[in-house]
mmCIF file of C-alpha atoms and ligand atoms in Angstrom:
data_model
loop_
_atom_site.group_PDB
_atom_site.id
_atom_site.type_symbol
_atom_site.label_atom_id
_atom_site.label_comp_id
_atom_site.label_asym_id
_atom_site.label_seq_id
_atom_site.Cartn_x
_atom_site.Cartn_y
_atom_site.Cartn_z
ATOM 1 C CA MET A 1 9.663 -6.523 -26.130
ATOM 2 C CA THR A 2 5.964 -8.067 -25.834
ATOM 3 C CA ILE A 3 5.920 -9.508 -21.755
ATOM 4 C CA ASP A 4 2.739 -11.675 -21.715
ATOM 5 C CA ARG A 5 2.730 -13.572 -18.692
ATOM 6 C CA PRO A 6 4.451 -12.273 -15.016
ATOM 7 C CA ILE A 7 8.230 -12.282 -14.815
ATOM 8 C CA ARG A 8 9.022 -14.703 -11.894
ATOM 9 C CA THR A 9 13.156 -14.989 -12.339
ATOM 10 C CA ALA A 10 16.705 -13.695 -12.812
ATOM 11 C CA ARG A 11 16.776 -15.774 -16.081
ATOM 12 C CA GLU A 12 13.119 -13.997 -17.164
ATOM 13 C CA LEU A 13 14.279 -10.527 -15.218
ATOM 14 C CA ALA A 14 17.998 -10.992 -17.720
ATOM 15 C CA GLY A 15 15.270 -12.919 -20.709
ATOM 16 C CA ALA A 16 13.006 -9.205 -20.588
ATOM 17 C CA GLY A 17 16.031 -6.713 -20.434
ATOM 18 C CA LEU A 18 15.448 -5.510 -16.835
ATOM 19 C CA ILE A 19 18.424 -6.923 -15.658
ATOM 20 C CA ASP A 20 21.875 -7.514 -17.155
ATOM 21 C CA ALA A 21 22.700 -11.020 -17.918
ATOM 22 C CA LYS A 22 25.934 -10.239 -15.470
ATOM 23 C CA ALA A 23 23.590 -9.620 -12.457
ATOM 24 C CA GLU A 24 21.805 -12.690 -13.268
ATOM 25 C CA GLU A 25 23.566 -14.998 -9.996
ATOM 26 C CA ALA A 26 23.357 -12.275 -7.384
ATOM 27 C CA ILE A 27 19.788 -11.763 -8.620
ATOM 28 C CA SER A 28 19.123 -15.594 -8.498
ATOM 29 C CA ARG A 29 20.170 -15.904 -4.496
ATOM 30 C CA VAL A 30 17.549 -12.595 -4.071
ATOM 31 C CA ALA A 31 15.086 -14.430 -6.145
ATOM 32 C CA SER A 32 15.460 -17.352 -3.398
ATOM 33 C CA ARG A 33 15.056 -15.207 -0.558
ATOM 34 C CA TYR A 34 12.089 -13.043 -1.406
ATOM 35 C CA ALA A 35 9.158 -13.510 -4.022
ATOM 36 C CA VAL A 36 9.422 -11.811 -7.479
ATOM 37 C CA ALA A 37 6.685 -10.958 -9.501
ATOM 38 C CA ILE A 38 6.537 -8.159 -12.211
ATOM 39 C CA THR A 39 3.265 -8.378 -14.406
ATOM 40 C CA PRO A 40 3.114 -7.852 -18.052
ATOM 41 C CA ALA A 41 1.282 -4.229 -17.243
ATOM 42 C CA VAL A 42 4.379 -3.251 -14.673
ATOM 43 C CA ALA A 43 7.300 -4.597 -17.233
ATOM 44 C CA GLY A 44 5.435 -2.116 -19.919
ATOM 45 C CA LEU A 45 6.179 0.712 -17.961
ATOM 46 C CA ILE A 46 9.650 0.025 -16.837
ATOM 47 C CA ASP A 47 12.019 3.106 -19.185
ATOM 48 C CA ARG A 48 14.731 -0.013 -19.666
ATOM 49 C CA ASP A 49 17.331 2.713 -20.255
ATOM 50 C CA ASP A 50 16.835 4.444 -17.375
ATOM 51 C CA PRO A 51 19.314 2.686 -14.887
ATOM 52 C CA ASN A 52 17.425 4.839 -12.305
ATOM 53 C CA ASP A 53 13.919 4.497 -13.400
ATOM 54 C CA PRO A 54 11.292 4.339 -10.377
ATOM 55 C CA ILE A 55 9.480 1.910 -11.601
ATOM 56 C CA ALA A 56 12.013 -0.213 -12.230
ATOM 57 C CA ARG A 57 13.292 0.350 -8.583
ATOM 58 C CA GLN A 58 10.226 -0.616 -6.443
ATOM 59 C CA PHE A 59 9.852 -4.379 -8.477
ATOM 60 C CA VAL A 60 13.013 -4.986 -9.830
ATOM 61 C CA PRO A 61 15.429 -7.507 -7.067
ATOM 62 C CA ASP A 62 18.225 -5.414 -5.711
ATOM 63 C CA PRO A 63 21.613 -7.202 -4.314
ATOM 64 C CA THR A 64 21.483 -4.614 -1.398
ATOM 65 C CA GLU A 65 17.505 -6.758 -0.452
ATOM 66 C CA LEU A 66 19.797 -9.520 1.416
ATOM 67 C CA THR A 67 22.195 -6.610 3.534
ATOM 68 C CA LEU A 68 19.892 -6.528 6.652
ATOM 69 C CA SER A 69 20.658 -3.793 9.473
ATOM 70 C CA PRO A 70 19.621 -4.144 13.163
ATOM 71 C CA GLU A 71 16.741 -2.488 13.239
ATOM 72 C CA GLU A 72 14.934 -4.031 10.407
ATOM 73 C CA ARG A 73 12.228 -6.724 11.691
ATOM 74 C CA VAL A 74 10.871 -9.329 10.051
ATOM 75 C CA ASP A 75 7.088 -8.233 11.445
ATOM 76 C CA PRO A 76 7.721 -4.440 11.143
ATOM 77 C CA ILE A 77 4.335 -3.274 11.496
ATOM 78 C CA GLY A 78 3.236 -6.059 14.383
ATOM 79 C CA ASP A 79 0.856 -7.809 13.322
ATOM 80 C CA GLY A 80 1.638 -11.063 15.350
ATOM 81 C CA PRO A 81 0.733 -9.742 18.686
ATOM 82 C CA HIS A 82 -2.307 -8.187 17.420
ATOM 83 C CA SER A 83 -3.812 -11.759 15.280
ATOM 84 C CA PRO A 84 -6.472 -13.467 18.047
ATOM 85 C CA VAL A 85 -7.114 -15.721 15.450
ATOM 86 C CA THR A 86 -4.461 -17.319 12.347
ATOM 87 C CA GLY A 87 -5.905 -14.272 9.404
ATOM 88 C CA ILE A 88 -7.478 -12.156 11.967
ATOM 89 C CA VAL A 89 -5.107 -8.691 12.861
ATOM 90 C CA HIS A 90 -7.399 -6.879 15.731
ATOM 91 C CA ARG A 91 -4.885 -3.556 16.818
ATOM 92 C CA TYR A 92 -7.738 -1.050 16.844
ATOM 93 C CA PRO A 93 -11.235 -1.802 18.468
ATOM 94 C CA ASP A 94 -13.617 -0.942 15.801
ATOM 95 C CA ARG A 95 -11.880 -2.398 12.572
ATOM 96 C CA VAL A 96 -9.859 -5.750 11.851
ATOM 97 C CA LEU A 97 -7.591 -7.310 8.850
ATOM 98 C CA LEU A 98 -9.378 -10.038 7.286
ATOM 99 C CA LYS A 99 -5.991 -11.796 5.572
ATOM 100 C CA ALA A 100 -7.320 -14.223 3.225
ATOM 101 C CA VAL A 101 -4.447 -14.740 0.902
ATOM 102 C CA HIS A 102 -1.011 -13.961 0.863
ATOM 103 C CA VAL A 103 -0.177 -14.082 -2.903
ATOM 104 C CA CYS A 104 -0.204 -10.788 -4.775
ATOM 105 C CA PRO A 105 0.289 -10.418 -8.429
ATOM 106 C CA VAL A 106 3.814 -8.080 -8.081
ATOM 107 C CA TYR A 107 5.932 -8.682 -5.403
ATOM 108 C CA CYS A 108 7.110 -5.179 -4.197
ATOM 109 C CA ARG A 109 10.876 -4.675 -3.237
ATOM 110 C CA PHE A 110 10.161 -3.153 0.042
ATOM 111 C CA CYS A 111 7.181 -4.796 0.989
ATOM 112 C CA PHE A 112 6.142 -4.604 5.020
ATOM 113 C CA ARG A 113 5.022 -7.883 5.030
ATOM 114 C CA ARG A 114 7.785 -9.552 2.457
ATOM 115 C CA GLU A 115 8.339 -12.491 4.803
ATOM 116 C CA MET A 116 4.841 -13.808 4.807
ATOM 117 C CA VAL A 117 3.941 -13.089 1.375
ATOM 118 C CA GLY A 118 4.478 -15.188 -2.049
ATOM 119 C CA PRO A 119 5.248 -18.150 -3.149
ATOM 120 C CA GLN A 120 6.681 -19.598 0.032
ATOM 121 C CA GLY A 121 5.066 -17.214 2.159
ATOM 122 C CA LEU A 122 1.548 -17.756 4.307
ATOM 123 C CA GLY A 123 -0.933 -19.274 1.060
ATOM 124 C CA THR A 124 -4.078 -18.696 1.231
ATOM 125 C CA LEU A 125 -6.235 -19.107 4.557
ATOM 126 C CA PRO A 126 -7.864 -22.291 4.801
ATOM 127 C CA ALA A 127 -11.665 -23.002 4.983
ATOM 128 C CA ALA A 128 -11.536 -23.998 8.590
ATOM 129 C CA GLU A 129 -9.243 -20.760 8.987
ATOM 130 C CA LEU A 130 -11.357 -18.948 7.459
ATOM 131 C CA ASP A 131 -14.367 -20.093 9.418
ATOM 132 C CA ALA A 132 -12.654 -19.473 12.378
ATOM 133 C CA ALA A 133 -11.929 -15.892 11.326
ATOM 134 C CA ILE A 134 -15.680 -15.229 9.997
ATOM 135 C CA ASN A 135 -16.635 -16.303 13.479
ATOM 136 C CA TYR A 136 -14.264 -13.875 15.181
ATOM 137 C CA ILE A 137 -15.855 -10.920 13.232
ATOM 138 C CA ALA A 138 -18.916 -12.241 14.264
ATOM 139 C CA GLY A 139 -18.178 -12.479 17.511
ATOM 140 C CA HIS A 140 -17.238 -9.334 18.286
ATOM 141 C CA ARG A 141 -19.998 -6.724 18.076
ATOM 142 C CA GLN A 142 -17.615 -3.518 18.268
ATOM 143 C CA ILE A 143 -16.189 -4.356 14.607
ATOM 144 C CA TRP A 144 -17.516 -2.119 12.163
ATOM 145 C CA GLU A 145 -15.014 -2.248 9.830
ATOM 146 C CA VAL A 146 -13.449 -4.948 8.086
ATOM 147 C CA ILE A 147 -10.011 -4.173 5.830
ATOM 148 C CA LEU A 148 -9.422 -6.777 3.412
ATOM 149 C CA THR A 149 -5.182 -7.331 3.025
ATOM 150 C CA GLY A 150 -2.882 -10.127 2.252
ATOM 151 C CA GLY A 151 -1.340 -9.532 0.077
ATOM 152 C CA ASP A 152 -3.702 -8.596 -2.397
ATOM 153 C CA PRO A 153 -7.515 -9.783 -2.017
ATOM 154 C CA LEU A 154 -7.877 -9.040 -5.143
ATOM 155 C CA VAL A 155 -5.902 -11.744 -7.059
ATOM 156 C CA LEU A 156 -8.171 -14.634 -4.966
ATOM 157 C CA SER A 157 -11.531 -15.008 -7.675
ATOM 158 C CA PRO A 158 -14.455 -12.947 -8.232
ATOM 159 C CA ARG A 159 -16.543 -16.266 -7.100
ATOM 160 C CA ARG A 160 -14.038 -17.122 -3.902
ATOM 161 C CA LEU A 161 -14.277 -13.447 -2.744
ATOM 162 C CA GLN A 162 -18.203 -12.971 -3.096
ATOM 163 C CA GLU A 163 -18.325 -16.376 -1.181
ATOM 164 C CA ILE A 164 -16.487 -14.047 1.890
ATOM 165 C CA LEU A 165 -18.730 -11.208 1.255
ATOM 166 C CA GLU A 166 -21.740 -12.684 1.601
ATOM 167 C CA ARG A 167 -20.753 -14.214 4.643
ATOM 168 C CA LEU A 168 -20.302 -10.735 6.100
ATOM 169 C CA ARG A 169 -22.941 -9.349 4.556
ATOM 170 C CA ALA A 170 -25.036 -11.474 6.940
ATOM 171 C CA ILE A 171 -23.099 -9.672 9.740
ATOM 172 C CA GLU A 172 -25.196 -6.997 10.956
ATOM 173 C CA HIS A 173 -22.403 -4.912 13.166
ATOM 174 C CA VAL A 174 -20.018 -5.019 9.692
ATOM 175 C CA LYS A 175 -20.840 -1.819 8.079
ATOM 176 C CA VAL A 176 -17.861 -1.151 5.880
ATOM 177 C CA VAL A 177 -15.379 -3.134 3.640
ATOM 178 C CA ARG A 178 -12.545 -1.925 2.842
ATOM 179 C CA PHE A 179 -10.227 -3.656 -0.035
ATOM 180 C CA HIS A 180 -6.467 -2.963 -0.296
ATOM 181 C CA THR A 181 -5.190 -3.934 -3.456
ATOM 182 C CA ARG A 182 -2.247 -3.121 -6.315
ATOM 183 C CA VAL A 183 -4.761 -4.335 -8.762
ATOM 184 C CA PRO A 184 -6.036 -1.793 -10.593
ATOM 185 C CA VAL A 185 -2.416 -0.479 -11.626
ATOM 186 C CA VAL A 186 -0.749 -3.376 -11.997
ATOM 187 C CA GLU A 187 -3.054 -5.741 -13.735
ATOM 188 C CA PRO A 188 -6.241 -3.505 -14.672
ATOM 189 C CA GLU A 189 -7.858 -5.822 -16.739
ATOM 190 C CA ARG A 190 -8.645 -8.051 -14.228
ATOM 191 C CA ILE A 191 -11.186 -5.207 -12.656
ATOM 192 C CA ASP A 192 -14.083 -6.562 -15.061
ATOM 193 C CA ALA A 193 -17.403 -6.723 -14.585
ATOM 194 C CA ASP A 194 -17.862 -10.282 -12.459
ATOM 195 C CA LEU A 195 -15.062 -8.945 -9.923
ATOM 196 C CA THR A 196 -16.452 -5.340 -9.262
ATOM 197 C CA ALA A 197 -19.746 -7.670 -8.809
ATOM 198 C CA ALA A 198 -18.046 -9.473 -6.678
ATOM 199 C CA LEU A 199 -16.156 -6.486 -4.589
ATOM 200 C CA LYS A 200 -19.669 -5.070 -3.952
ATOM 201 C CA ALA A 201 -21.314 -9.087 -2.776
ATOM 202 C CA SER A 202 -21.293 -7.477 1.274
ATOM 203 C CA GLY A 203 -24.054 -4.856 0.584
ATOM 204 C CA LYS A 204 -22.064 -2.612 3.272
ATOM 205 C CA ALA A 205 -20.257 0.793 2.214
ATOM 206 C CA THR A 206 -17.791 -0.747 -0.170
ATOM 207 C CA TYR A 207 -13.895 0.906 -0.115
ATOM 208 C CA VAL A 208 -11.129 -0.082 -2.201
ATOM 209 C CA ALA A 209 -7.577 1.279 -1.356
ATOM 210 C CA LEU A 210 -4.944 1.461 -4.157
ATOM 211 C CA HIS A 211 -1.551 1.728 -3.601
ATOM 212 C CA ALA A 212 0.432 3.177 -6.298
ATOM 213 C CA ASN A 213 3.632 5.453 -5.651
ATOM 214 C CA HIS A 214 5.088 6.948 -8.610
ATOM 215 C CA PRO A 215 2.857 8.687 -11.094
ATOM 216 C CA ARG A 216 3.573 6.503 -13.702
ATOM 217 C CA GLU A 217 1.539 3.885 -12.205
ATOM 218 C CA LEU A 218 -1.601 6.208 -13.039
ATOM 219 C CA SER A 219 -1.167 4.788 -16.218
ATOM 220 C CA ALA A 220 -4.456 5.138 -18.833
ATOM 221 C CA ALA A 221 -5.382 1.515 -18.294
ATOM 222 C CA ALA A 222 -5.307 1.854 -14.231
ATOM 223 C CA ARG A 223 -7.399 5.264 -14.648
ATOM 224 C CA ALA A 224 -10.131 3.346 -17.061
ATOM 225 C CA ALA A 225 -9.697 0.190 -14.181
ATOM 226 C CA ALA A 226 -10.214 2.595 -11.351
ATOM 227 C CA ALA A 227 -13.002 4.651 -13.106
ATOM 228 C CA ARG A 228 -14.843 1.107 -13.629
ATOM 229 C CA LEU A 229 -14.839 0.472 -9.686
ATOM 230 C CA ILE A 230 -15.640 3.995 -8.772
ATOM 231 C CA ASP A 231 -18.981 4.088 -11.259
ATOM 232 C CA ALA A 232 -19.828 1.035 -9.549
ATOM 233 C CA GLY A 233 -20.675 2.673 -6.601
ATOM 234 C CA ILE A 234 -16.989 1.814 -4.756
ATOM 235 C CA VAL A 235 -15.364 4.466 -3.024
ATOM 236 C CA MET A 236 -11.455 4.866 -4.005
ATOM 237 C CA VAL A 237 -8.714 6.432 -1.324
ATOM 238 C CA SER A 238 -4.733 5.750 -2.134
ATOM 239 C CA GLN A 239 -2.037 4.805 -0.082
ATOM 240 C CA THR A 240 1.393 5.710 -1.069
ATOM 241 C CA VAL A 241 4.823 4.631 0.475
ATOM 242 C CA LEU A 242 7.799 7.535 0.698
ATOM 243 C CA LEU A 243 10.828 5.786 -0.810
ATOM 244 C CA LYS A 244 14.207 6.965 -1.757
ATOM 245 C CA GLY A 245 14.385 6.865 -5.272
ATOM 246 C CA VAL A 246 11.302 6.401 -5.807
ATOM 247 C CA ASN A 247 9.135 9.533 -4.879
ATOM 248 C CA ASP A 248 11.236 11.634 -2.327
ATOM 249 C CA HIS A 249 10.769 14.740 -4.911
ATOM 250 C CA PRO A 250 8.327 17.143 -4.088
ATOM 251 C CA GLU A 251 6.870 17.406 -7.701
ATOM 252 C CA VAL A 252 6.647 13.882 -8.118
ATOM 253 C CA LEU A 253 5.048 13.335 -5.344
ATOM 254 C CA ALA A 254 2.674 16.960 -6.499
ATOM 255 C CA ASP A 255 1.879 15.281 -9.452
ATOM 256 C CA LEU A 256 1.124 11.499 -8.294
ATOM 257 C CA MET A 257 -1.156 13.301 -5.639
ATOM 258 C CA ARG A 258 -3.211 15.213 -8.108
ATOM 259 C CA GLY A 259 -3.217 11.771 -10.269
ATOM 260 C CA PHE A 260 -5.437 10.637 -7.946
ATOM 261 C CA VAL A 261 -7.589 13.006 -7.070
ATOM 262 C CA GLU A 262 -7.937 13.772 -11.421
ATOM 263 C CA THR A 263 -8.822 9.956 -10.938
ATOM 264 C CA ARG A 264 -11.356 10.192 -8.072
ATOM 265 C CA ILE A 265 -9.385 8.971 -5.836
ATOM 266 C CA LYS A 266 -8.718 10.634 -2.591
ATOM 267 C CA PRO A 267 -5.276 10.544 -1.508
ATOM 268 C CA TYR A 268 -5.374 9.119 1.933
ATOM 269 C CA TYR A 269 -2.825 7.748 3.474
ATOM 270 C CA LEU A 270 1.818 8.677 2.690
ATOM 271 C CA HIS A 271 3.378 5.886 4.931
ATOM 272 C CA HIS A 272 6.472 6.381 5.791
ATOM 273 C CA PRO A 273 8.549 3.230 4.799
ATOM 274 C CA ASP A 274 8.623 0.050 7.411
ATOM 275 C CA LEU A 275 11.618 -1.522 8.622
ATOM 276 C CA ALA A 276 11.533 -4.512 6.645
ATOM 277 C CA PRO A 277 14.425 -6.624 6.490
ATOM 278 C CA GLY A 278 16.805 -5.731 3.024
ATOM 279 C CA THR A 279 14.574 -2.403 2.565
ATOM 280 C CA GLY A 280 17.317 0.168 4.227
ATOM 281 C CA HIS A 281 17.667 1.565 0.103
ATOM 282 C CA PHE A 282 14.185 2.730 0.478
ATOM 283 C CA ARG A 283 14.282 4.310 3.653
ATOM 284 C CA LEU A 284 14.606 8.298 4.461
ATOM 285 C CA SER A 285 14.676 9.982 7.569
ATOM 286 C CA ILE A 286 12.000 11.298 9.686
ATOM 287 C CA GLU A 287 12.619 15.118 8.357
ATOM 288 C CA GLU A 288 12.929 14.213 5.058
ATOM 289 C CA GLY A 289 9.931 12.658 5.149
ATOM 290 C CA GLN A 290 8.266 15.729 7.013
ATOM 291 C CA ALA A 291 9.592 18.130 4.048
ATOM 292 C CA LEU A 292 8.240 16.440 1.527
ATOM 293 C CA ALA A 293 4.487 16.096 3.160
ATOM 294 C CA ALA A 294 4.712 19.871 3.699
ATOM 295 C CA SER A 295 5.835 20.321 0.144
ATOM 296 C CA LEU A 296 2.555 19.307 -1.034
ATOM 297 C CA ARG A 297 0.610 21.945 1.011
ATOM 298 C CA GLY A 298 0.036 25.142 -0.724
ATOM 299 C CA ARG A 299 1.807 23.268 -3.585
ATOM 300 C CA VAL A 300 -1.619 21.091 -4.515
ATOM 301 C CA SER A 301 -5.173 21.467 -3.611
ATOM 302 C CA GLY A 302 -6.536 20.430 -0.600
ATOM 303 C CA LEU A 303 -7.955 17.701 -1.859
ATOM 304 C CA CYS A 304 -4.182 16.254 -2.680
ATOM 305 C CA GLN A 305 -3.323 16.128 0.487
ATOM 306 C CA PRO A 306 -2.510 12.657 2.269
ATOM 307 C CA ALA A 307 -1.719 12.162 6.058
ATOM 308 C CA TYR A 308 2.036 11.050 6.282
ATOM 309 C CA VAL A 309 1.621 8.784 8.713
ATOM 310 C CA LEU A 310 4.024 5.721 10.121
ATOM 311 C CA ASP A 311 3.629 2.640 11.647
ATOM 312 C CA ILE A 312 4.522 2.057 15.147
ATOM 313 C CA PRO A 313 6.988 -0.923 15.339
ATOM 314 C CA GLY A 314 5.579 -3.346 17.711
ATOM 315 C CA GLY A 315 1.954 -2.993 16.832
ATOM 316 C CA HIS A 316 0.989 -0.260 17.863
ATOM 317 C CA GLY A 317 -0.619 1.426 15.429
ATOM 318 C CA LYS A 318 -0.029 4.780 13.152
ATOM 319 C CA ALA A 319 0.964 8.038 14.069
ATOM 320 C CA VAL A 320 0.795 10.714 11.916
ATOM 321 C CA VAL A 321 4.316 12.299 11.678
ATOM 322 C CA SER A 322 3.705 15.955 9.920
ATOM 323 C CA ALA A 323 6.160 18.657 11.211
ATOM 324 C CA ASN A 324 3.742 20.625 13.795
ATOM 325 C CA ALA A 325 2.405 23.568 11.707
ATOM 326 C CA ILE A 326 1.406 25.319 15.083
ATOM 327 C CA SER A 327 3.941 25.592 18.443
ATOM 328 C CA SER A 328 2.854 27.207 21.573
ATOM 329 C CA GLU A 329 4.522 30.528 23.117
ATOM 330 C CA GLY A 330 2.166 29.824 26.599
ATOM 331 C CA GLY A 331 -0.788 32.484 27.631
ATOM 332 C CA GLY A 332 -3.035 30.866 24.983
ATOM 333 C CA SER A 333 -0.633 32.138 22.068
ATOM 334 C CA TYR A 334 0.643 30.512 19.294
ATOM 335 C CA THR A 335 3.331 30.388 16.207
ATOM 336 C CA ILE A 336 1.607 28.521 13.410
ATOM 337 C CA THR A 337 4.062 28.748 9.773
ATOM 338 C CA ASP A 338 2.038 28.916 6.444
ATOM 339 C CA PHE A 339 2.677 27.168 3.437
ATOM 340 C CA ARG A 340 5.716 29.280 2.468
ATOM 341 C CA GLY A 341 7.280 28.904 5.688
ATOM 342 C CA ASN A 342 6.653 31.985 7.386
ATOM 343 C CA PRO A 343 5.797 32.540 10.860
ATOM 344 C CA HIS A 344 2.724 33.832 12.259
ATOM 345 C CA SER A 345 0.834 34.623 15.597
ATOM 346 C CA TYR A 346 -2.588 33.352 16.737
ATOM 347 C CA PRO A 347 -4.074 34.916 17.583
ATOM 348 C CA PRO A 348 -2.856 37.688 15.745
ATOM 349 C CA LYS A 349 -0.977 40.591 17.720
ATOM 350 C CA GLU A 350 -2.201 43.463 16.280
HETATM 351 S S1 SF4 B 1 1.075 -5.438 -3.417
HETATM 352 FE FE1 SF4 B 1 1.123 -5.318 -0.700
HETATM 353 S S2 SF4 B 1 1.814 -7.077 0.224
HETATM 354 FE FE2 SF4 B 1 1.821 -7.707 -2.155
HETATM 355 S S3 SF4 B 1 4.155 -7.254 -2.173
HETATM 356 FE FE3 SF4 B 1 3.485 -5.327 -2.532
HETATM 357 S S4 SF4 B 1 3.047 -4.252 -0.647
HETATM 358 FE FE4 SF4 B 1 3.643 -6.240 0.149
#
């Protein structure tokens, strides 16, 4: 079946064979609460014969999303308390998020900003608010890095992106511009010469952090899109959310990290899933996450190792939550566990 435009409703999901027609009503209820979009590229990655397909699980709505747990929060990583002006999140001293748009080409079912993105979300920053956001960056000399996120900043037209980035070019203390995006995977054709040129318009060191969670997302088209960015001088890093039923298996995670490195994308973050509303079916325990992160050591090259991190609810920032390989025995002696799980004294006893 050829899908030539994004799927956005329960009716379209049923028409594309992604849900059973009998589920249409239940899925409609989810779609009226949380935005739905599946691009043709993503629809093409889904194996309709697999009821547990890891790509479908990330994008096809599930009635479970309407079941909330007491620990879940509308703003799970606490953007609100660190937003001095609309569109800016200033959580760490030397960097800010600039959220120019709250639209995405796809809507991930586990999204940590699911209450803010989508057609009923916060939309695009109006001109006056964008001015205030840029003025905030210009007025704070400690801001070394600006991270364009949202939403997905790469849904903006090249012209619009260029306008924003040329304004950052004029701010001398900003040295690095980073974009967080899913576009190279979910809409690879969008990464063309115009967009690539626009991304570099700040004249700063330019990084693109690609969000992908399963090795099948790194299709030939996605790898080619990434290559266009990298060949243009943009550095790419990855971010992956650890998700039950998607990538909670050592071999899947290893294949994904290898795929990034083969594509010249340095694995950067492996996120513990956030406490976003209605996402309990994706969450695993910290212990399970630590075991998966540890499984990468030894199994794959040092180049393939992301940092396993958790955003502390309330806006307290990221913390590395990998299991500790070293423990103190007192008196300057330590026990270190190798990648096979064997303990060793440090310094060695003999
Ligand atoms: S692309 Fe990012 S912001 Fe958009 S729905 Fe997915 S996780 Fe949320």
